[in-house]
XYZ file of C-alpha atoms in Angstrom:
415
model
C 0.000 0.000 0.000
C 3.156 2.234 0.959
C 4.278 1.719 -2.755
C 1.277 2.334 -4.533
C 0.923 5.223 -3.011
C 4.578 6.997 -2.985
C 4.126 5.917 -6.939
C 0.545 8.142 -6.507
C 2.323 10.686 -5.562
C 5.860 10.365 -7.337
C 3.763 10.009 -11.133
C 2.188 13.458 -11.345
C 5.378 15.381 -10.723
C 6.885 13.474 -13.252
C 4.198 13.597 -15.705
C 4.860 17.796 -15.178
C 8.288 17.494 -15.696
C 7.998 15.635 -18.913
C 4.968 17.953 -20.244
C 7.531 21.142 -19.525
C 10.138 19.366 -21.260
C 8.232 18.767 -23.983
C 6.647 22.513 -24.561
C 10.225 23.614 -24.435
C 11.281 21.048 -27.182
C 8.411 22.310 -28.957
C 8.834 26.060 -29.360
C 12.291 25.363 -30.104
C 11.076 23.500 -33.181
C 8.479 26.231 -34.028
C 11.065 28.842 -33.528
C 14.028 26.996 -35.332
C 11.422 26.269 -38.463
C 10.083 29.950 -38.478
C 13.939 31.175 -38.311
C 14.679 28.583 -41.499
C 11.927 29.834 -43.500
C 12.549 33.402 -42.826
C 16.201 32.776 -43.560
C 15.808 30.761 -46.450
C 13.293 33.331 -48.416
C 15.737 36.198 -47.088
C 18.584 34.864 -48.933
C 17.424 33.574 -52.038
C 15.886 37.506 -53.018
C 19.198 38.599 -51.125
C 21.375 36.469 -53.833
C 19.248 37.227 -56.329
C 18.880 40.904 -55.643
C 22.485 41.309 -56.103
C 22.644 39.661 -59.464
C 21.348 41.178 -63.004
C 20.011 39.366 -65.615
C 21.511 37.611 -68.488
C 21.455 38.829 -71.707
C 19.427 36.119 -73.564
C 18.858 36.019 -77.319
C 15.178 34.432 -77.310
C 15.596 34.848 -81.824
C 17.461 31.416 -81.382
C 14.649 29.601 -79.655
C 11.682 31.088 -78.473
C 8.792 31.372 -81.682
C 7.461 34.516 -82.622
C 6.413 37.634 -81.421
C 8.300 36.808 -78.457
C 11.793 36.253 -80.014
C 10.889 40.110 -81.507
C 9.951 41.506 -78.478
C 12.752 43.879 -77.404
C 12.907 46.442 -74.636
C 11.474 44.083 -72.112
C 11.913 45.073 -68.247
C 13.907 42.132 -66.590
C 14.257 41.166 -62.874
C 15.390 38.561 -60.639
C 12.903 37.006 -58.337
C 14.032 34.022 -56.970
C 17.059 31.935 -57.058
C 18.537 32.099 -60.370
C 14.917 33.024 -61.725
C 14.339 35.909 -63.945
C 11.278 37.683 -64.903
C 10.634 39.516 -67.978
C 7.775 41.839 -69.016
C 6.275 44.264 -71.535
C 2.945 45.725 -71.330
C 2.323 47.801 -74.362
C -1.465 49.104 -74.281
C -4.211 46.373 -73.450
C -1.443 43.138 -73.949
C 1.054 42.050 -71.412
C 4.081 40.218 -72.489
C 5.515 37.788 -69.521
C 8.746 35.347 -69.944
C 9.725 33.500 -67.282
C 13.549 31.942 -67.185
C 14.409 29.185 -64.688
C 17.049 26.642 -64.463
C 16.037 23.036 -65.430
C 16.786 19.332 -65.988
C 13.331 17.579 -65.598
C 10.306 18.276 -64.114
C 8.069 21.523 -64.349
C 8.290 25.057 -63.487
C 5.340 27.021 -62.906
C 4.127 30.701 -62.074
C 0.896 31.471 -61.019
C -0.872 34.735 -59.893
C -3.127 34.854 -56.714
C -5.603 37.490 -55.045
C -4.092 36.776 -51.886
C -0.737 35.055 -51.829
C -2.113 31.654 -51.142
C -1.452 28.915 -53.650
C -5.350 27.730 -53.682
C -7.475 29.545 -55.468
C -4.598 30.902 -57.884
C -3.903 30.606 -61.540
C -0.660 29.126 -63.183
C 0.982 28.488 -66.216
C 2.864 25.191 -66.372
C 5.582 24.605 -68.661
C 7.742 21.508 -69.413
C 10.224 19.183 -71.991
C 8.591 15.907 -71.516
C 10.740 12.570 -71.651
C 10.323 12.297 -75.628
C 11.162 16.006 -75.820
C 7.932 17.647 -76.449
C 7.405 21.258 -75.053
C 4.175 21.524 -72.866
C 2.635 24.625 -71.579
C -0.581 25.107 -69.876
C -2.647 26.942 -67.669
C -3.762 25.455 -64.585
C -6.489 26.381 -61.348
C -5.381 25.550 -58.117
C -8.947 24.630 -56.181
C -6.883 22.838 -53.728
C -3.837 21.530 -52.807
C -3.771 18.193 -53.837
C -2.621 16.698 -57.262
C -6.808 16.213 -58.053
C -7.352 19.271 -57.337
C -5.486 20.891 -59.688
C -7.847 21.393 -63.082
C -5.442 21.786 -66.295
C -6.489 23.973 -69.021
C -8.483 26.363 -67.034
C -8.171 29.296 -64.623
C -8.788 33.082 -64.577
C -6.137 34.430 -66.202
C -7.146 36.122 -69.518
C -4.652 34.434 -72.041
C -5.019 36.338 -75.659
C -5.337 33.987 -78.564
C -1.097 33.848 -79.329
C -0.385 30.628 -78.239
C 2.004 30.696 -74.815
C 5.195 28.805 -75.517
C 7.989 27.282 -73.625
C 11.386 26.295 -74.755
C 14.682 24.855 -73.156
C 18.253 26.793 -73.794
C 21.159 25.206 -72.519
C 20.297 24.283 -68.596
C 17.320 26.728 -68.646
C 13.739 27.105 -69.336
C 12.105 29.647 -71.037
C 7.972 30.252 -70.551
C 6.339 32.879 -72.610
C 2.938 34.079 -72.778
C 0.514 36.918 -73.170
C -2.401 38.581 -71.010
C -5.294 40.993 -72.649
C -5.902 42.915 -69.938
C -8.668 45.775 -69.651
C -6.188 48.137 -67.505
C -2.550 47.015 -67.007
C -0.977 45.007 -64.294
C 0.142 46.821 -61.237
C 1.095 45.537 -57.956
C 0.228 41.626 -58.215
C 0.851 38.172 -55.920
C 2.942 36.501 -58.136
C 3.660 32.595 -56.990
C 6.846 30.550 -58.533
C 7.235 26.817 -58.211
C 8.953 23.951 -59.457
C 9.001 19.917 -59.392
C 11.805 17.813 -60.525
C 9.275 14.994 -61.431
C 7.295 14.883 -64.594
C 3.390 15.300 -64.629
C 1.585 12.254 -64.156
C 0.918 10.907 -67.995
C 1.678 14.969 -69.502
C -1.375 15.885 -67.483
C -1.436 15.726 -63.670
C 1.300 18.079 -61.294
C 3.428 16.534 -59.492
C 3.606 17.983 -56.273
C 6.332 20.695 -55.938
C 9.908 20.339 -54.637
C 9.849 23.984 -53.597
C 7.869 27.064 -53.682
C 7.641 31.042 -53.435
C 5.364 34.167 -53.208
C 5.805 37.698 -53.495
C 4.446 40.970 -54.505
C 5.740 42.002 -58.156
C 5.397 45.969 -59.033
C 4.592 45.117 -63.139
C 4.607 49.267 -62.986
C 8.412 49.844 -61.740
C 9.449 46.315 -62.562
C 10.601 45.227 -58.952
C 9.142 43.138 -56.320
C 7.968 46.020 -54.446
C 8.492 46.515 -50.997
C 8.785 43.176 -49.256
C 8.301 44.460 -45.977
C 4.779 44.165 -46.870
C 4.440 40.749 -48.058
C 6.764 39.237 -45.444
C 4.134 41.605 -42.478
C 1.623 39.227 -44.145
C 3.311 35.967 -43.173
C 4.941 36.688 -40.068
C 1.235 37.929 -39.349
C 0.292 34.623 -40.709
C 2.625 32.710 -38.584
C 1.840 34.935 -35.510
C -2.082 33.963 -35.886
C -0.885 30.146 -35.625
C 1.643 30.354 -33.139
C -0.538 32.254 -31.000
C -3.501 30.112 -31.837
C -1.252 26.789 -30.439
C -0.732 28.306 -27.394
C -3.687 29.182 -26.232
C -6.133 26.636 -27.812
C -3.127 23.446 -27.844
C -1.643 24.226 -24.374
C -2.796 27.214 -21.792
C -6.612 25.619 -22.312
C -5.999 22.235 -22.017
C -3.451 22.307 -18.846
C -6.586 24.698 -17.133
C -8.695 21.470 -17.986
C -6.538 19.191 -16.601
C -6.266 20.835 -13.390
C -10.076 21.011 -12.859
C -10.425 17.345 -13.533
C -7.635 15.929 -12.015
C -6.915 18.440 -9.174
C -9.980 18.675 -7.248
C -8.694 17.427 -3.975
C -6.627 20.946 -3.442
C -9.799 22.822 -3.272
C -10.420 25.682 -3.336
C -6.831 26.415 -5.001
C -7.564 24.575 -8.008
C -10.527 26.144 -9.014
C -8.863 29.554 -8.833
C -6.134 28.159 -10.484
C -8.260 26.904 -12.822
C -10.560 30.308 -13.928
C -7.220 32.169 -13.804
C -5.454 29.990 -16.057
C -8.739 29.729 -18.528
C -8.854 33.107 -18.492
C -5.036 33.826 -19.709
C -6.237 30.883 -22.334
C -9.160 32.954 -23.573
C -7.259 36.044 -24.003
C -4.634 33.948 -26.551
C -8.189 32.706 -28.356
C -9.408 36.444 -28.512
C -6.214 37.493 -30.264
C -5.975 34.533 -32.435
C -9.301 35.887 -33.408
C -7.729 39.557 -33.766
C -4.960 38.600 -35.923
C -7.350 35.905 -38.106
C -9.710 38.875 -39.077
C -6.721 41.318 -39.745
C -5.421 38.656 -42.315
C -8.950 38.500 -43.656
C -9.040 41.976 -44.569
C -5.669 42.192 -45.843
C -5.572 38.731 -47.564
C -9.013 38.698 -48.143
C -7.981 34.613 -47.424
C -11.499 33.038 -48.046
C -11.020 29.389 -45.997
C -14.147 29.218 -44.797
C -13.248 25.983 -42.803
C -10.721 27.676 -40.843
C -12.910 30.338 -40.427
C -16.203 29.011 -39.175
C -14.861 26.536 -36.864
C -12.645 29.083 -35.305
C -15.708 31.755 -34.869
C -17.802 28.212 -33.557
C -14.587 27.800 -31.112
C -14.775 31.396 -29.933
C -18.409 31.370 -28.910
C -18.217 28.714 -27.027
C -15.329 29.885 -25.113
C -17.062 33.079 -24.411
C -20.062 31.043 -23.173
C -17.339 29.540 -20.751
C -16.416 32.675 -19.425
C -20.258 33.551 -18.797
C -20.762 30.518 -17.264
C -17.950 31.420 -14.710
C -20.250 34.369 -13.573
C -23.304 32.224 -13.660
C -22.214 29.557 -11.495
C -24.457 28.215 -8.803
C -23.954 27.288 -5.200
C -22.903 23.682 -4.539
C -26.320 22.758 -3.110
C -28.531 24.717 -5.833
C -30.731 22.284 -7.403
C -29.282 23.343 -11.025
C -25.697 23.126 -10.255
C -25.656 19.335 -11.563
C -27.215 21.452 -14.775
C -24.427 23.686 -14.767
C -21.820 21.380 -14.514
C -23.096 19.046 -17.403
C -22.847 21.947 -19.585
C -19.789 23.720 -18.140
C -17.593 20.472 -19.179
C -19.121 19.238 -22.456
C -18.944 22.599 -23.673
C -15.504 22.874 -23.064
C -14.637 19.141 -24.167
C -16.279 20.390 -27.380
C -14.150 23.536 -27.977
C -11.540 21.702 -27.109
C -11.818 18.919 -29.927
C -12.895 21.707 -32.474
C -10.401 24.114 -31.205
C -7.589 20.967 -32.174
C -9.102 20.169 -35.381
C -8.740 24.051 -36.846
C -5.479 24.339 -35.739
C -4.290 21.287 -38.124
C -6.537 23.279 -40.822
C -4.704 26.266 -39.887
C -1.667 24.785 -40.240
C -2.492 22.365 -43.711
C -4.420 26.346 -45.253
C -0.814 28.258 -44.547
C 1.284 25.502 -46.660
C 3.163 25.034 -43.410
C 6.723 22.562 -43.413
C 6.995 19.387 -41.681
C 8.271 20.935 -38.870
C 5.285 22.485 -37.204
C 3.246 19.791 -38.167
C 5.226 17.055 -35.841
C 5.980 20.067 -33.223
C 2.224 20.469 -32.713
C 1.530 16.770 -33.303
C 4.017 15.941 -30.201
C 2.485 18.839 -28.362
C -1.044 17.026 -29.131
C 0.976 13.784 -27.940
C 2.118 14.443 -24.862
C -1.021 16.752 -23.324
C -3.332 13.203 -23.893
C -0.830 11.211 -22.871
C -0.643 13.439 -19.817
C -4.430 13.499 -19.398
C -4.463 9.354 -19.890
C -1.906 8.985 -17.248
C -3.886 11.200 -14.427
C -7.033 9.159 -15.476
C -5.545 5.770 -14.709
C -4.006 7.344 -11.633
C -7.171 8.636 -10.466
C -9.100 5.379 -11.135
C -6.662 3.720 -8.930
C -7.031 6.227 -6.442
C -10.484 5.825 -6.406
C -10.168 1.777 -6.317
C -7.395 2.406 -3.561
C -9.906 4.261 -1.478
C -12.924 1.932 -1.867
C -10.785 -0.867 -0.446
C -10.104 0.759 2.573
C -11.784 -0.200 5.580
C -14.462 2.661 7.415
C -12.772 4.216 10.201
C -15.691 3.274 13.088
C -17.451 0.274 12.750
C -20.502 0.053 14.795
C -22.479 -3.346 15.054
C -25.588 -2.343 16.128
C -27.020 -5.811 16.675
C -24.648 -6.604 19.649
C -26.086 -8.062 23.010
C -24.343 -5.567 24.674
C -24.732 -1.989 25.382
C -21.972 -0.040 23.973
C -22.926 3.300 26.292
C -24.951 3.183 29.705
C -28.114 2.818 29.804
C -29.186 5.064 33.112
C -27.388 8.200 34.576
């Protein structure tokens, strides 16, 4: 009995230990991937910022107009990549340079920097040397998803074209636009595999977005489009704590931590409350990317304005809560905790939207998903612990045992 219950005691400050080992793992990953993508998008327009482009004689290779087309404005955007353009009335002239082997390389333009919902033109050298060129609409992210030959962008009737030169490709095109381009998400992407049977994308190796300034032929100010993600990234990483871990450890010490009363229920509203106010600016910054994105994920977006009305429901309830011994207080706590179960599951299910929607790496995928991992192991641990508590205490025998069918009086019978 000694053991079992030095191991009662000995398990939750362990389970603690491990949980705050774990968090600190875990921002370390979110931190370490938000430095790498930062850094890596910093120094491929750093190196490419410093270089000009190369003077390329398209006469040799490219099919007319576009091998006449002279006076084009030329910048590099990414990598080695180099964007050309002319706009010359109601028609604008685009060629797009990359380095290649196999594969594809794609731009696309979007309303909002997101690769769903955007529209790209595809161009390859298939494996019996054909040139292929397309346009494609991104409804979603997977290969289905992806419907060749159509999308929004208003192609003239000059056929695009796309040709190899030495270790580079070459995709050319025209727009008839109503007013010319100005400031405009531009996406760039590439895939050293072939599309599936000269139709299907393969999924990209890498990937890019930025604002282009078609008016003064530069990307703009990137301060502005990089605001956008680190907003973007702020909404999720602020979203994970509160909803993945300040929530869930407040509901953990109301179920599990009971016995330290009244301490754990002030523990408990304080800590919710610090969780709520995380939710409440998750909500801030989701509606400030709304209006500057105008990101339409409606998903994401209902589930988290479901999410935040039930949490604000929780915080009423806090005010409404009965006395122990009021006849509705069983009420009460029926819909106090299924309530918050239920924000709780919906809560984990948008941030995995959240994080799938922003095109996210690997690494705050499995940061989040060992975050998940740990809080229910955590919460499966306490609820064995507290079964066998509960056993442990049913087993034990009542401190006064009276036998009240005795022959004997117990206490005198006359004064």
């Amino acid at each position: 009995m000694a053991t079992r219950r030095s191991w009662n005691q000995m398990w939750p400050s362990f389970l603690v230990k491990l949980w705050v080992l774990s968090l600190v793992l875990d921002f370390k990953i979110i931190s370490l991937a938000a430095n790498d993508n930062n850094g890596g998008s910093s120094i491929g327009f750093a190196s490419s910022s410093l270089n000009t482009c190369k003077n390329t004689n398209y006469q040799s290779f490219l099919p007319p107009p576009y091998q006449n087309i002279s006076n084009m404005i030329c910048t590099p955007v990414w990598h080695t990549y180099e964007l050309r353009y002319l706009q010359n009335d109601q028609t604008t002239t685009i060629i797009l340079s990359a380095p290649y082997s196999v594969g594809w390389v794609g731009i696309g333009f979007s309303k909002d920097g997101m690769m769903v919902g955007s529209s790209v033109m595809v161009g390859w050298i298939n494996k019996h040397g054909h040139a292929k060129i397309k346009q494609c609409y991104l409804r979603g992210k997977k290969p289905s998803e992806v419907i060749e030959d159509k999308g929004e962008l208003p192609l003239n009737n000059l056929p695009a074209a796309v040709a190899t030169n030495g270790a580079e490709i070459h995709l050319a095109f025209q727009l008839q636009m109503a007013t010319p381009l100005e400031r405009q998400q531009v996406l760039l992407a590439f895939s050293s595999k072939y599309p599936k049977n000269n139709n299907h994308l393969s999924k990209h190796d890498d990937k890019t977005s930025f604002v282009f300034d078609f008016t003064s032929g530069s990307k703009g100010p990137e301060s502005s489009n990089n605001e956008l993600i680190q907003m973007r990234k702020n909404h999720g990483i602020v979203g994970i704590i509160g909803w993945g871990l300040i929530l869930p450890i407040g509901v953990i010490i109301a179920r599990y931590f009971k016995h330290k009363d009244p301490q754990w229920f002030y523990l408990h509203a304080a800590i919710q409350f610090v969780g709520f106010t995380f939710g409440l600016g998750t909500i801030i910054l989701g509606l400030q990317l709304y209006s500057k994105m105008s990101a339409h994920i409606p998903a994401h977006r209902g589930i988290g304005i479901f999410v935040f009305v039930l949490s604000i429901l929780q915080i009423l309830a806090l005010f409404l809560r009965p006395n122990k011994d009021s006849k509705i207080r069983r009420i009460w706590n029926l819909y106090h905790n299924w309530f918050g179960r239920l924000a709780l599951l919906f809560a984990a299910m948008n941030i995995v939207l959240g994080i799938q929607a922003a095109g996210e790496g690997k690494e705050l995928k499995i940061s989040y998903g060992f975050l998940f991992g740990i809080t229910v192991l955590v919460a499966i641990v306490l609820e064995v612990l507290a079964y066998l508590k509960r056993q442990e205490m049913k087993s034990l025998p009542p401190n006064f045992q009276i036998d009240p069918f005795r022959g004997e009086s117990t206490f005198p019978t006359h004064l």
